[in-house]
Tab-separated table of C-alpha atoms in Angstrom:
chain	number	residue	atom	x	y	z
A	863	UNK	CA	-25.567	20.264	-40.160
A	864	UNK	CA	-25.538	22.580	-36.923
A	865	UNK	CA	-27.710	20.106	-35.269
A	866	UNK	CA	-24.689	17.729	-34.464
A	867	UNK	CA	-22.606	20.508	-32.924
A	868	UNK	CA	-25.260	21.361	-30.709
A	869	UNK	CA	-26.081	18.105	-29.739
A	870	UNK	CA	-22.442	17.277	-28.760
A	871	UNK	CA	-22.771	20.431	-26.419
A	872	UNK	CA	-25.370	19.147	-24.889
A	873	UNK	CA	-24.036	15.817	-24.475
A	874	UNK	CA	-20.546	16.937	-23.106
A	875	UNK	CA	-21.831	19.880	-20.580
A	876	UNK	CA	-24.390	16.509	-19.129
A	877	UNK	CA	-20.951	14.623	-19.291
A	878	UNK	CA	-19.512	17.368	-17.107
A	879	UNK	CA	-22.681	17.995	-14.805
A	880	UNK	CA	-23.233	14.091	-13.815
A	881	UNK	CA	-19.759	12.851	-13.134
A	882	UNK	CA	-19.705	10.779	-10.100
A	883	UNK	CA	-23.157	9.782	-11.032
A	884	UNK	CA	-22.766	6.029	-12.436
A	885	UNK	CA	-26.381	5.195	-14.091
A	886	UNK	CA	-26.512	9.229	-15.378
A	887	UNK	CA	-23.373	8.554	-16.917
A	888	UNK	CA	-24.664	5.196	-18.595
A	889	UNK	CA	-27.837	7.485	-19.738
A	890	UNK	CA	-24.770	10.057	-21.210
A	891	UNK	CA	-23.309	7.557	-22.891
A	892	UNK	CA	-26.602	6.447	-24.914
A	893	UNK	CA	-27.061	9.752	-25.562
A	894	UNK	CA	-23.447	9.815	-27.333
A	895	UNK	CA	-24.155	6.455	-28.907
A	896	UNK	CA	-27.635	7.881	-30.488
A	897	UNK	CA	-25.819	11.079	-31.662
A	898	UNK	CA	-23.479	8.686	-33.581
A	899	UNK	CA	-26.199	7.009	-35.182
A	900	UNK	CA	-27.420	10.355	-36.023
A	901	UNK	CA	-24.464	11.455	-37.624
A	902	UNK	CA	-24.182	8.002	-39.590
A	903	UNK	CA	-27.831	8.468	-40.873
A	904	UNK	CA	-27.173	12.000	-42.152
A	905	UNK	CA	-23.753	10.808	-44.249
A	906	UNK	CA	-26.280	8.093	-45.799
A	907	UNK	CA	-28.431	10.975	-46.479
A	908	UNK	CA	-30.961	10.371	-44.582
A	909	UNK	CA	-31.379	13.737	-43.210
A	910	UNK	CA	-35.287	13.429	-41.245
A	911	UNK	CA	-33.901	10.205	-39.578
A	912	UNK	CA	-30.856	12.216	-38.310
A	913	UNK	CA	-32.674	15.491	-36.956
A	914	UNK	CA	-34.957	13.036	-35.043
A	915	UNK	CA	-32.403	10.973	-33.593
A	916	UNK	CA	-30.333	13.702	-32.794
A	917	UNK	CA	-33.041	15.756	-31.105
A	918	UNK	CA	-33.664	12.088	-29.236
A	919	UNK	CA	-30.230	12.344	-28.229
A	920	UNK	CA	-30.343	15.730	-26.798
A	921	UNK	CA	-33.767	14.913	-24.646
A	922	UNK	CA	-32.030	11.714	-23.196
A	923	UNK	CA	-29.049	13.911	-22.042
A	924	UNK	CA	-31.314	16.982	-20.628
A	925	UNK	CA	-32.942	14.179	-18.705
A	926	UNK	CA	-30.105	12.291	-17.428
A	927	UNK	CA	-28.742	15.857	-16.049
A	928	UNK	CA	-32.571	16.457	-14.372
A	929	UNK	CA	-32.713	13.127	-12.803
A	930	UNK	CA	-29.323	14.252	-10.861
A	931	UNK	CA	-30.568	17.095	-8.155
A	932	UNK	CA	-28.247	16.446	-5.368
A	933	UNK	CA	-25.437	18.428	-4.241
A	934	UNK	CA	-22.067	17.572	-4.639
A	935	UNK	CA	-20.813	15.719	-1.836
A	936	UNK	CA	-17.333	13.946	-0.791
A	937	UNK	CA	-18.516	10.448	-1.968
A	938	UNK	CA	-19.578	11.686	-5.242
A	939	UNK	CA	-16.464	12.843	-5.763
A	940	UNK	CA	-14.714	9.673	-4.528
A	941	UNK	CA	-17.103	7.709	-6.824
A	942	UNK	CA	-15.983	10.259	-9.872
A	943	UNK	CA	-12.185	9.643	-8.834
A	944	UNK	CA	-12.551	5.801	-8.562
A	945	UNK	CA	-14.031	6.219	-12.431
A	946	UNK	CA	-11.649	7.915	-13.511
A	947	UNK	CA	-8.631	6.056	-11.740
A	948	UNK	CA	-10.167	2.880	-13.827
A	949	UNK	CA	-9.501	4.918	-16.792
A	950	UNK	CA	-6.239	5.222	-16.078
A	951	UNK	CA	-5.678	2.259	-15.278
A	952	UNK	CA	-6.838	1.033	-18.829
A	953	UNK	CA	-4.654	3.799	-20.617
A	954	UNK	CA	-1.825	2.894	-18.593
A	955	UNK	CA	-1.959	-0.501	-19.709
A	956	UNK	CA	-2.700	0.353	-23.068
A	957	UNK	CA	0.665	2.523	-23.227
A	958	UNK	CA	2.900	-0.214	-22.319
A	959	UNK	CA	3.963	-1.416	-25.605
A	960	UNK	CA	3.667	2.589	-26.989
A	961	UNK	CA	6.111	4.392	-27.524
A	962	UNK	CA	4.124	7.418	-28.629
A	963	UNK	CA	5.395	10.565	-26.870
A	964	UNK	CA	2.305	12.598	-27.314
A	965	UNK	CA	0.009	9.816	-25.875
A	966	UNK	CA	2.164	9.448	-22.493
A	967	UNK	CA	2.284	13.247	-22.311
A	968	UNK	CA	-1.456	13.111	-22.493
A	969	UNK	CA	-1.255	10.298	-19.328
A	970	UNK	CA	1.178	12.136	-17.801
A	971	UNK	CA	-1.321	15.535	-17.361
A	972	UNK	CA	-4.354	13.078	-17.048
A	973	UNK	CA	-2.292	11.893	-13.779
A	974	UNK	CA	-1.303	15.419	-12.747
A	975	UNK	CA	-5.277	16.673	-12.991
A	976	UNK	CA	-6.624	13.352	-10.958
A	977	UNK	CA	-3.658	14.448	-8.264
A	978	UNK	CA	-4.829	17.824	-8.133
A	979	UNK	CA	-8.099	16.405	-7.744
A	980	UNK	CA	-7.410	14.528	-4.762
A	981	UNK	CA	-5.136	17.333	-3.155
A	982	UNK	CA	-8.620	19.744	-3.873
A	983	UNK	CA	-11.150	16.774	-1.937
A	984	UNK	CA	-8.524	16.454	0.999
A	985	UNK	CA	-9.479	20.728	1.025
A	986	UNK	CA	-12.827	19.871	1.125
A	987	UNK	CA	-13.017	22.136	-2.815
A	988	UNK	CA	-15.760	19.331	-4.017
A	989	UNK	CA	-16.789	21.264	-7.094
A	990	UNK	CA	-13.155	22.021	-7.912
A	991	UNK	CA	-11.809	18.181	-7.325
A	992	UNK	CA	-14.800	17.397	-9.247
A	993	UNK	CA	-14.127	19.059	-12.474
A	994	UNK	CA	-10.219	18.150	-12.002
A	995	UNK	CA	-11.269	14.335	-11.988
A	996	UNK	CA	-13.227	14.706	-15.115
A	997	UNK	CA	-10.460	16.576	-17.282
A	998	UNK	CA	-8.115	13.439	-16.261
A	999	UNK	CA	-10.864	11.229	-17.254
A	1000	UNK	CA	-11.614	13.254	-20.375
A	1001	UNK	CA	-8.020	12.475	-20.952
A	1002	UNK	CA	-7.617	9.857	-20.720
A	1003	UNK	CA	-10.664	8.643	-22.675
A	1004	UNK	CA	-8.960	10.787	-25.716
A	1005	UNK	CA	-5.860	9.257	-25.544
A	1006	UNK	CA	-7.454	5.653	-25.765
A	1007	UNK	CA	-9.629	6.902	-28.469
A	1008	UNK	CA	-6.122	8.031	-30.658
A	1009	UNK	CA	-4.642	4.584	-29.721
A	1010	UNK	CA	-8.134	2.930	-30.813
A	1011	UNK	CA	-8.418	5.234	-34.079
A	1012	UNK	CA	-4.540	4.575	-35.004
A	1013	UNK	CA	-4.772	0.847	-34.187
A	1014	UNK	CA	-7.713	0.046	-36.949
């Protein structure tokens, strides 16, 4: 079973390292998808199946994080905010018809964070605005996950 916690390491620190990066994110997100499957296979009991899809899933995320080995720069960073503004975008629509105080409070610090971010590109703090932009988008991304979970 420590397989899956390890794997979802893996997959979130690539999460974290290619933000900004559109088709490395895309590769992330496989990555995520194939751990699912992983973790569906070992519930059926299908425990070979699992290790090798989950070790799959861990070699697509090392390689979407190889295949990124430029530096941060300014339009990364705008690219990373423009993802995550989409995001919440989507949550703020989704929140309309909620009246769920812990999932506006989560919109609420998503907002504050992508702020911050922008406040820490205007400083020229790339690294710094980048990891801001991807806690609001991490956010975010929970919150709609709750609302998903909670809806059926």
């Amino acid at each position: 079973r420590l397989f899956d916690p390890v794997s979802r390491v893996v997959i979130a620190r690539a999460r974290s390292a290619t933000a900004g990066d559109n088709d490395a994110r895309h590769r992330i997100e496989e990555a995520a998808r194939t751990q699912t499957t992983a973790r569906n296979r070992l519930e059926q009991g299908q425990a070979g199946a699992a290790m090798r899809l989950t070790e799959q899933a861990r070699e697509m995320a090392r390689d979407a994080v190889r295949g990124i080995d430029r530096p941060v720069d300014a339009e990364s960073v705008r690219a990373a905010l423009a993802n995550t503004d989409q995001e919440l975008r989507r949550l703020a629509d989704a929140l309309e018809d909620s009246d769920d105080a812990q999932l506006h409070g989560m919109y609420e610090r998503a907002t504050r964070r992508q702020q911050e971010a922008r406040r820490a590109l205007e400083n020229n703090r790339l690294r710094r605005a980048l990891a801001l932009t991807k806690v609001a988008r991490d956010l975010a991304g929970n919150a709609l996950r709750q609302m998903e979970k909670a809806n059926g």
